Coordinates of N, CA, C and O in Angstrom, one line a residue:
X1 N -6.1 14.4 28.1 CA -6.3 13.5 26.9 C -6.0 14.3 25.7 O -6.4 15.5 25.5
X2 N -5.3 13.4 24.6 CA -5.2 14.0 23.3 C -5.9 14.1 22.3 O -6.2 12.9 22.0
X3 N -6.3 14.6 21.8 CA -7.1 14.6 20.2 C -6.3 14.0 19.2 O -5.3 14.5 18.8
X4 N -6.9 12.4 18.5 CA -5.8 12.3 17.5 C -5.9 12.9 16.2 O -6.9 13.3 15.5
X5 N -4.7 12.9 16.0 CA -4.6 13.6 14.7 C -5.2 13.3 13.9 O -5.1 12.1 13.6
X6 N -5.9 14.3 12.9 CA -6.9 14.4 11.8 C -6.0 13.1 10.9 O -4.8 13.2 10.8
X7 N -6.7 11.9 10.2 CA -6.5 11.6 9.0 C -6.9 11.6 7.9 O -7.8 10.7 7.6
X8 N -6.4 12.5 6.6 CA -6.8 12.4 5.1 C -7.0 11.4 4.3 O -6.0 10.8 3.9
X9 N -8.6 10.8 4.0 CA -8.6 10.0 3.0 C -8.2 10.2 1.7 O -8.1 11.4 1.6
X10 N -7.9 9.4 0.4 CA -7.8 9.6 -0.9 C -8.4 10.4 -1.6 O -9.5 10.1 -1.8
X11 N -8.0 11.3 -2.1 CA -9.1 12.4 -2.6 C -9.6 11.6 -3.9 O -9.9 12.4 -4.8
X12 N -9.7 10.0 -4.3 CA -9.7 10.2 -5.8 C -10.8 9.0 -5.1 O -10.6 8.0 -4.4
X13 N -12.1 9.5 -5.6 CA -13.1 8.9 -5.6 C -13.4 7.2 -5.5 O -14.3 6.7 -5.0
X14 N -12.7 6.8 -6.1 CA -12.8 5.4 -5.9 C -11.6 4.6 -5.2 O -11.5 3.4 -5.6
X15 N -10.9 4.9 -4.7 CA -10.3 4.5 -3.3 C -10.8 5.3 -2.0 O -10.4 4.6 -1.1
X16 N -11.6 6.5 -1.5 CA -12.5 6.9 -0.9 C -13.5 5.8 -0.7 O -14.0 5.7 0.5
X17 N -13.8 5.3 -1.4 CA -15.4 4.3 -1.6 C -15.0 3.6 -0.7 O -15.6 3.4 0.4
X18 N -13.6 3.0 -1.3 CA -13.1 1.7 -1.0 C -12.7 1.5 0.7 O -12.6 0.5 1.3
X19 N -12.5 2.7 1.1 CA -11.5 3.1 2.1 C -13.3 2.8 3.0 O -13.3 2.1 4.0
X20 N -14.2 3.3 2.6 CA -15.3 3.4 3.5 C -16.0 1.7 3.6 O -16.5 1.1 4.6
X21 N -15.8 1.2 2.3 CA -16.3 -0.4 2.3 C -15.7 -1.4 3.4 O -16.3 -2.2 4.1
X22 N -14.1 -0.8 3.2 CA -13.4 -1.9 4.3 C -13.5 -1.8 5.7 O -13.3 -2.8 6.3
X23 N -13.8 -0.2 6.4 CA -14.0 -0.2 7.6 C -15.6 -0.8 7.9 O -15.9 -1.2 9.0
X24 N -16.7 -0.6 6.5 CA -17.9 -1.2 7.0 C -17.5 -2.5 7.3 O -18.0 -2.9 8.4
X25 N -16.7 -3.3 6.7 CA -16.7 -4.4 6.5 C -15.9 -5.5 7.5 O -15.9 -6.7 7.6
X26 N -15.3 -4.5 8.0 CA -14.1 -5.0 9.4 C -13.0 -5.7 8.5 O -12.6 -6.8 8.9
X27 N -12.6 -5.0 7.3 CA -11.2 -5.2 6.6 C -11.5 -6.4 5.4 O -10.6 -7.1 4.8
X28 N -12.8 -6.6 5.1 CA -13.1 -7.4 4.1 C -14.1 -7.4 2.6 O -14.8 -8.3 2.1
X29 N -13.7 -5.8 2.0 CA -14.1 -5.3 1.1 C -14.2 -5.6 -0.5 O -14.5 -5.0 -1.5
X30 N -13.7 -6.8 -0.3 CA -13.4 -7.7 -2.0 C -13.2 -9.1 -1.1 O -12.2 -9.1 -0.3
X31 N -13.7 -9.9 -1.1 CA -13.6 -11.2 -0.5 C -12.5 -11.7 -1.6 O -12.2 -11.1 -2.6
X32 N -12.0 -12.6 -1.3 CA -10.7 -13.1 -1.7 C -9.8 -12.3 -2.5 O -9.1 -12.8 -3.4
X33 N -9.8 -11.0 -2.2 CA -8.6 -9.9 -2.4 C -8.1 -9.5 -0.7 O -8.9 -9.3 0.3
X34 N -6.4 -9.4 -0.9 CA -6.4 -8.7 0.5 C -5.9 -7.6 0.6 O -4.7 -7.6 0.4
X35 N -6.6 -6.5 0.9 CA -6.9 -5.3 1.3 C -6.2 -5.0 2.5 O -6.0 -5.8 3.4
X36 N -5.7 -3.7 2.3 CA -5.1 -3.1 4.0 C -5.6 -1.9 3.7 O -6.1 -1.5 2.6
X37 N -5.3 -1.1 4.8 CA -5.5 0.5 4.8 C -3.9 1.0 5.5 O -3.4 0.9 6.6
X38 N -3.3 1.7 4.1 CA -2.0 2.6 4.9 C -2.1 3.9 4.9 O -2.7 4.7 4.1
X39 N -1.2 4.1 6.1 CA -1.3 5.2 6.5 C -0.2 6.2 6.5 O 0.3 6.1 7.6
X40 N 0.5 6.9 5.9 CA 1.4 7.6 5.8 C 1.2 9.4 6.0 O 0.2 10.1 6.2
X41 N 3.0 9.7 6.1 CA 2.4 11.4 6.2 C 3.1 12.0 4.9 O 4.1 11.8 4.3
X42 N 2.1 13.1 4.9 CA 2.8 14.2 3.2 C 4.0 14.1 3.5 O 4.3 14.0 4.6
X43 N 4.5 14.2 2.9 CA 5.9 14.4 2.5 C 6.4 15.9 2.6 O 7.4 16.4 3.0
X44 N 4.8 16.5 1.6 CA 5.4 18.0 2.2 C 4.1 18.8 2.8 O 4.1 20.0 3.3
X45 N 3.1 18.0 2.8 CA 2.1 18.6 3.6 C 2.4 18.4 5.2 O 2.3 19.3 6.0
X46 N 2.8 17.1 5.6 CA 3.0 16.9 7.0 C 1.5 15.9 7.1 O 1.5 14.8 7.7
X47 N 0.8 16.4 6.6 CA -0.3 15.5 7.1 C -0.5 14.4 7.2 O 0.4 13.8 6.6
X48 N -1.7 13.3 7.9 CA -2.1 12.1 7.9 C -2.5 11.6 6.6 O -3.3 12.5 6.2
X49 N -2.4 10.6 5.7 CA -3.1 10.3 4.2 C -3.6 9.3 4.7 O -3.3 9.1 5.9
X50 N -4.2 8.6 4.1 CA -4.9 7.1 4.1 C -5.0 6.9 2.7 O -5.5 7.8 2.1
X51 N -4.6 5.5 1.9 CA -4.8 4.9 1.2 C -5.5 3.3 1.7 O -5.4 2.7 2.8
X52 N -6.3 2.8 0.2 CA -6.1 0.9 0.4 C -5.4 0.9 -0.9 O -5.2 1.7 -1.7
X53 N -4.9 -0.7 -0.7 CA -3.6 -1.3 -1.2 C -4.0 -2.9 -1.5 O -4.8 -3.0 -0.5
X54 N -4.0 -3.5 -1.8 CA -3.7 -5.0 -2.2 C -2.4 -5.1 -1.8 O -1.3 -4.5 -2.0
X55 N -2.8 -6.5 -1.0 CA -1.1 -6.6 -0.3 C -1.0 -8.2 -0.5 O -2.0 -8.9 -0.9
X56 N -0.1 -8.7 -0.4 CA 0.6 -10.1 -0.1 C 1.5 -10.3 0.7 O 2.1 -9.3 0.9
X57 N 1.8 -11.5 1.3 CA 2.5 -11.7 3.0 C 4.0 -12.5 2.3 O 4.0 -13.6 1.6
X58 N 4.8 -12.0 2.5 CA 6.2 -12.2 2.2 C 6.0 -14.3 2.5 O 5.6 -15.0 3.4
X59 N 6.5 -14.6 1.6 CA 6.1 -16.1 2.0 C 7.6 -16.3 2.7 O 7.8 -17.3 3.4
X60 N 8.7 -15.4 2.4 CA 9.8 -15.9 3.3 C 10.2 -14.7 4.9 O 11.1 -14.2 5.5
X61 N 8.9 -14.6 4.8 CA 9.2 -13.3 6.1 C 8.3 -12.9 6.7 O 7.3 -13.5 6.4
X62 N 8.1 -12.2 7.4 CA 7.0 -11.1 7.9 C 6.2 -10.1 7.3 O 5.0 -9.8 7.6
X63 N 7.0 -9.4 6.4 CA 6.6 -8.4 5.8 C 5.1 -8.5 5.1 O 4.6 -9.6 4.9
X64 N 4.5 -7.5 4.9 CA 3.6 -7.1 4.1 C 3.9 -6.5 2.8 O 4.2 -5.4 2.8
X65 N 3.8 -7.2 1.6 CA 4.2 -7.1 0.3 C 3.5 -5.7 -0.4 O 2.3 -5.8 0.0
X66 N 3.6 -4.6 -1.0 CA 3.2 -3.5 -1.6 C 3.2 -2.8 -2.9 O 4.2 -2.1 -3.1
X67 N 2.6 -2.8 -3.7 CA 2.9 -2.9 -4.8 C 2.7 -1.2 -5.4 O 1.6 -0.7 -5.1
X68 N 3.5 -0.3 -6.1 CA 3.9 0.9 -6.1 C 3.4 1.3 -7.5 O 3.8 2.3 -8.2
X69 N 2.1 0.3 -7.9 CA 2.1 0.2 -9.6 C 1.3 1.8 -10.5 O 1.4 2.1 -11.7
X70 N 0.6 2.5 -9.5 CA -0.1 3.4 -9.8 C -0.7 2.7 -10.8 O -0.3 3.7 -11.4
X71 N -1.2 2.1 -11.4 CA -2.0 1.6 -12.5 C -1.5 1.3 -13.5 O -2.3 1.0 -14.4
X72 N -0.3 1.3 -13.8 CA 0.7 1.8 -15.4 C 0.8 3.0 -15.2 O 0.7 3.5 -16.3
X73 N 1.0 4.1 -14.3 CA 1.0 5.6 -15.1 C 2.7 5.6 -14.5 O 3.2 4.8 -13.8
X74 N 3.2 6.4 -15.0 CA 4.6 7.2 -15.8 C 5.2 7.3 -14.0 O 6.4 7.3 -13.5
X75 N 4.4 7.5 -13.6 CA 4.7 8.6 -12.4 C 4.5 7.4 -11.1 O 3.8 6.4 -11.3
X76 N 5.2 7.5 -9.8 CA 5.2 6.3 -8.7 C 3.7 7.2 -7.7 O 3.5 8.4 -8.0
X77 N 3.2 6.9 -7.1 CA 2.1 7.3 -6.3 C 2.4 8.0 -5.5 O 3.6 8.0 -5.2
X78 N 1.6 8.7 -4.7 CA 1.6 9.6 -4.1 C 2.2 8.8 -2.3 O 3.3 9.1 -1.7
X79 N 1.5 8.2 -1.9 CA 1.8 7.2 -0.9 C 3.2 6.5 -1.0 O 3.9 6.4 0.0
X80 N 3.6 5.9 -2.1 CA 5.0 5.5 -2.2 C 6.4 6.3 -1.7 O 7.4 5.9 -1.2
X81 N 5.7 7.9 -2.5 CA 6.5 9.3 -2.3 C 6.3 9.6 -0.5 O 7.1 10.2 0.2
X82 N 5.4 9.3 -0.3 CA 5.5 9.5 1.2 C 6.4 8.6 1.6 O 7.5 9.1 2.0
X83 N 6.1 7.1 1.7 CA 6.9 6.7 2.3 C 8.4 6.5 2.6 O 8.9 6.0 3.7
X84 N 9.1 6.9 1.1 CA 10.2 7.0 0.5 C 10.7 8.0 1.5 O 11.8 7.8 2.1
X85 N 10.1 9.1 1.8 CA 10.1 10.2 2.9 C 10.3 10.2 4.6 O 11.0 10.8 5.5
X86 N 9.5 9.3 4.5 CA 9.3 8.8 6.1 C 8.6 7.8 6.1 O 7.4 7.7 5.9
X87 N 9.5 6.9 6.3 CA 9.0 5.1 6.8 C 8.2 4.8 7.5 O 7.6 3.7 7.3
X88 N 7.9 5.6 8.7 CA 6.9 5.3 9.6 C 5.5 5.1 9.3 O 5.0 6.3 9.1
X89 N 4.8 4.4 9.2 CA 3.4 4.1 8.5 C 2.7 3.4 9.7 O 3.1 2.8 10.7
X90 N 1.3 3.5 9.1 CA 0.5 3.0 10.0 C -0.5 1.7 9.2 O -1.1 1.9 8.2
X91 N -0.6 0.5 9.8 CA -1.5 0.0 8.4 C -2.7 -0.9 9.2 O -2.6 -1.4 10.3
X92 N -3.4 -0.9 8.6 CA -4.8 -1.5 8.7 C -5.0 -2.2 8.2 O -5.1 -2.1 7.0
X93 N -5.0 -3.9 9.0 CA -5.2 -5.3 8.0 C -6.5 -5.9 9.0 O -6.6 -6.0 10.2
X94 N -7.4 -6.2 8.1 CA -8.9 -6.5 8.6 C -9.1 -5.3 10.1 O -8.8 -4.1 10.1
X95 N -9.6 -5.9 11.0 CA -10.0 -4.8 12.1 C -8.6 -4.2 12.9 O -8.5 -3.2 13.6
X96 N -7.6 -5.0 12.6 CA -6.2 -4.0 13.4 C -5.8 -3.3 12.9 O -5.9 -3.0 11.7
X97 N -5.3 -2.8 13.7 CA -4.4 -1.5 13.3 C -3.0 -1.5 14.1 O -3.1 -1.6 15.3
X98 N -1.7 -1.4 13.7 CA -0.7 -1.3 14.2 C 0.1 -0.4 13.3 O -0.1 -0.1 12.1
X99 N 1.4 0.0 14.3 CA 2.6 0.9 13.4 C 3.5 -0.2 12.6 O 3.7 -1.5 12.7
X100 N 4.0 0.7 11.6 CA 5.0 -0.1 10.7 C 6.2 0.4 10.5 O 6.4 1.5 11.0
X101 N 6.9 -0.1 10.1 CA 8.2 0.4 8.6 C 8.0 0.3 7.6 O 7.6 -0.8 7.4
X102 N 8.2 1.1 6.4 CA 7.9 0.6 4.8 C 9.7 0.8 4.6 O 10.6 1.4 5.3
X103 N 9.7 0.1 3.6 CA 11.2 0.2 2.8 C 11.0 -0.5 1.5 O 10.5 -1.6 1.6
X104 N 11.4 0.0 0.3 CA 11.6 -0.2 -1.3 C 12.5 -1.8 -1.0 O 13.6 -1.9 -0.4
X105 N 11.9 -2.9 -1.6 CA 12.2 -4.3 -1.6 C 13.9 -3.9 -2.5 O 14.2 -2.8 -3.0
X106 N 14.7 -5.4 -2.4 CA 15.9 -4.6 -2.6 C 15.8 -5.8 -4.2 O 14.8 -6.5 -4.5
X107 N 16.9 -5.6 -4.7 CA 16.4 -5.9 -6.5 C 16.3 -7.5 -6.2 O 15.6 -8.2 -7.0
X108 N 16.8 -7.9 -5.4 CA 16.6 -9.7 -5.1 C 15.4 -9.7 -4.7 O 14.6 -10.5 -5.2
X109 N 15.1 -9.0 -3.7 CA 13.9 -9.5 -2.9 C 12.4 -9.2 -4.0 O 11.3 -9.8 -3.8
X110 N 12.5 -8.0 -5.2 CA 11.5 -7.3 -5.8 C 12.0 -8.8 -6.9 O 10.8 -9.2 -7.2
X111 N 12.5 -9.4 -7.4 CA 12.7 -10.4 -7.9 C 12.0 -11.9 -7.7 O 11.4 -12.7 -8.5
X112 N 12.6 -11.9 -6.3 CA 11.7 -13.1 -5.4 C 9.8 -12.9 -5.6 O 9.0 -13.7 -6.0
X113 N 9.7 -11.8 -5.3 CA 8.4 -11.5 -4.8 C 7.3 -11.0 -5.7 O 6.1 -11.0 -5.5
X114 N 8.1 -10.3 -7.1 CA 7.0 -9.8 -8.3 C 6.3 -11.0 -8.6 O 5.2 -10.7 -8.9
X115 N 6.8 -13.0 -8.8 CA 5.7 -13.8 -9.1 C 4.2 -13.8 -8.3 O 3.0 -14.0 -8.6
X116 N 5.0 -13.4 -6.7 CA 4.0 -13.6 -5.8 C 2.8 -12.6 -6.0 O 1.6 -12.9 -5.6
X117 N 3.2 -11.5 -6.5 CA 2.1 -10.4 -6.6 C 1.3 -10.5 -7.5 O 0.1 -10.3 -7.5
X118 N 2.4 -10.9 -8.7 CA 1.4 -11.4 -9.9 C 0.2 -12.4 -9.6 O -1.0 -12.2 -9.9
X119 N 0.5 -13.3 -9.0 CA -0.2 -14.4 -8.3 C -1.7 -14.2 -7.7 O -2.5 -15.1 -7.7
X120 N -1.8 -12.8 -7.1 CA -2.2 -12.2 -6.5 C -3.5 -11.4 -6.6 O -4.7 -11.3 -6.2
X121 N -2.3 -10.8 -7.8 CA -3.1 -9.5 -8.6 C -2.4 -9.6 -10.1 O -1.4 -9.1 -10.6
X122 N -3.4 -10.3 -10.7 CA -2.7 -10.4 -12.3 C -2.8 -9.1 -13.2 O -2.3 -9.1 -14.3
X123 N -3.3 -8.4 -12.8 CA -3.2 -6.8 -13.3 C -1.9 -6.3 -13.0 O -1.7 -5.5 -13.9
X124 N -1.3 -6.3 -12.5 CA -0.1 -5.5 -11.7 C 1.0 -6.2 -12.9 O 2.0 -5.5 -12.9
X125 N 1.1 -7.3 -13.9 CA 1.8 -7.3 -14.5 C 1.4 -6.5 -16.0 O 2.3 -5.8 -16.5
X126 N -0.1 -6.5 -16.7 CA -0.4 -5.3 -17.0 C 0.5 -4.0 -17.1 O 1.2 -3.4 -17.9
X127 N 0.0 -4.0 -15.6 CA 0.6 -2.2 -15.1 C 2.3 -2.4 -15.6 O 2.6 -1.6 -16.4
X128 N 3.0 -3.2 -15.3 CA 4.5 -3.3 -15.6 C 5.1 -3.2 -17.1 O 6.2 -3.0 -17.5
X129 N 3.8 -3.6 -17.7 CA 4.3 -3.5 -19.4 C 3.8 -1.8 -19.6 O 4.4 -1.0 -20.3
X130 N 2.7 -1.6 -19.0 CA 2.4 -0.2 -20.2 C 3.2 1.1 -19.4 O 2.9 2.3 -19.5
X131 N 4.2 0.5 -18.5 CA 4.7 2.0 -18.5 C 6.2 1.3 -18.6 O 6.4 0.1 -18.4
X132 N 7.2 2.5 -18.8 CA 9.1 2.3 -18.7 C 9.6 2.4 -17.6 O 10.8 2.0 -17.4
X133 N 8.7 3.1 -16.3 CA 8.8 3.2 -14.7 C 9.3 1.7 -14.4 O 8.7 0.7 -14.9
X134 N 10.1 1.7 -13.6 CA 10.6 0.0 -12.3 C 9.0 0.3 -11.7 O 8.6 1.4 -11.7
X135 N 8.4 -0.6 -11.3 CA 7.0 -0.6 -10.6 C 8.0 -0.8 -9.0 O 8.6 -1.9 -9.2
X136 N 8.4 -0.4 -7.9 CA 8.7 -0.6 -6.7 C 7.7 -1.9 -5.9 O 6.5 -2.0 -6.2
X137 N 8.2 -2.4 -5.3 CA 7.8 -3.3 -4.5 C 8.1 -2.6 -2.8 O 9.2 -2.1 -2.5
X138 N 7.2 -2.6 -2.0 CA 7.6 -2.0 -0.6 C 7.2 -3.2 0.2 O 6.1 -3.8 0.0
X139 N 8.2 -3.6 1.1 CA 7.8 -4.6 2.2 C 7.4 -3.6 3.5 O 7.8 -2.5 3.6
X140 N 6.7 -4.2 4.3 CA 6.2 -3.2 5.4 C 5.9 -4.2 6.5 O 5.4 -5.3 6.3
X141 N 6.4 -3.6 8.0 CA 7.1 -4.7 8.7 C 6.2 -4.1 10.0 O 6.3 -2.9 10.3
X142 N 5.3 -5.2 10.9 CA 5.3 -4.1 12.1 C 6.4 -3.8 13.1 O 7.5 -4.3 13.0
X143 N 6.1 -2.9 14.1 CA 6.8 -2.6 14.5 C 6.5 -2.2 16.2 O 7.3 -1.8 17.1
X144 N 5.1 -2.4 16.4 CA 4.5 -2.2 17.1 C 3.0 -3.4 17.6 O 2.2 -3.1 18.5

C-alpha cells in the first residue's frame, strides 16, 4: 500500500480557514456561493497545493468555470501559474473529489462566460477594473 502524497494548503490565512470550513461542511462553506477545492502541483516546487475558488458550471458545457482574478492584484495567482504548467489538477466539488484538466478559456469562450461569473460573483468585475492584467478565465473538465 501507498502513502498519498502530502497536500499543501494555502499559506494565506484566510483561504486556510476556508479550505478547513468546506471539508467541515461536506463542500458547503458559503451557502449560495459555489465553492470547490483545487488541487494543483508547484510549478517549481513539484509539490501538492490546495486552494478554494468560486466556480460556475459552463452553461454550454461541462466545464467548471475559474476565475484567475487574484483580487485586482497586478500579478495572476499562484494556482493559475501552476496550472498553466501542468494541467492535471485535482478538484473538490461538495464531498467528491475527482481528476481534471485546467486550460486558459480561449478569447470567445472568456467572452461568452465573463457575464456568467459576474453573475456569480459581482466582485470579480471589481477585480477587472482595478488592475491592466487580462483576468484569465480557466475551464476545468473531469477527466476521471
Amino acid at each position: 500500500m501507498t502513502t498519498p502524497e502530502p497536500v499543501a494548503d494555502s499559506p494565506d490565512p484566510w483561504v486556510a480557514d476556508h479550505i478547513r470550513r468546506f471539508e467541515e461542511t461536506a463542500g458547503q462553506p458559503r451557502p449560495g456561493i459555489s465553492d470547490l477545492l483545487l488541487t494543483t502541483r508547484g510549478r517549481r516546487s513539484g509539490a501538492l497545493r490546495r486552494t478554494a475558488l468560486v466556480y460556475v458550471r459552463d452553461p454550454g458545457g461541462e466545464a467548471y468555470v475559474l476565475t484567475a482574478s487574484n483580487a485586482g492584484a497586478d500579478r495572476h495567482p499562484a494556482w493559475y501559474l501552476n496550472v498553466a504548467a501542468d494541467p492535471a489538477v485535482t478538484l473538490q466539488v461538495g464531498a467528491g473529489t475527482f481528476a481534471a484538466t485546467a486550460r486558459r478559456a480561449t478569447p470567445a469562450e472568456a467572452e461568452r462566460l465573463w457575464p456568467v461569473v459576474v453573475a456569480a460573483m459581482p466582485s470579480y468585475a471589481g477585480y477587472r477594473e482595478a488592475t491592466d492584467r487580462e483576468i484569465p478565465l480557466v475551464l476545468v473538465t473531469r477527466t476521471g
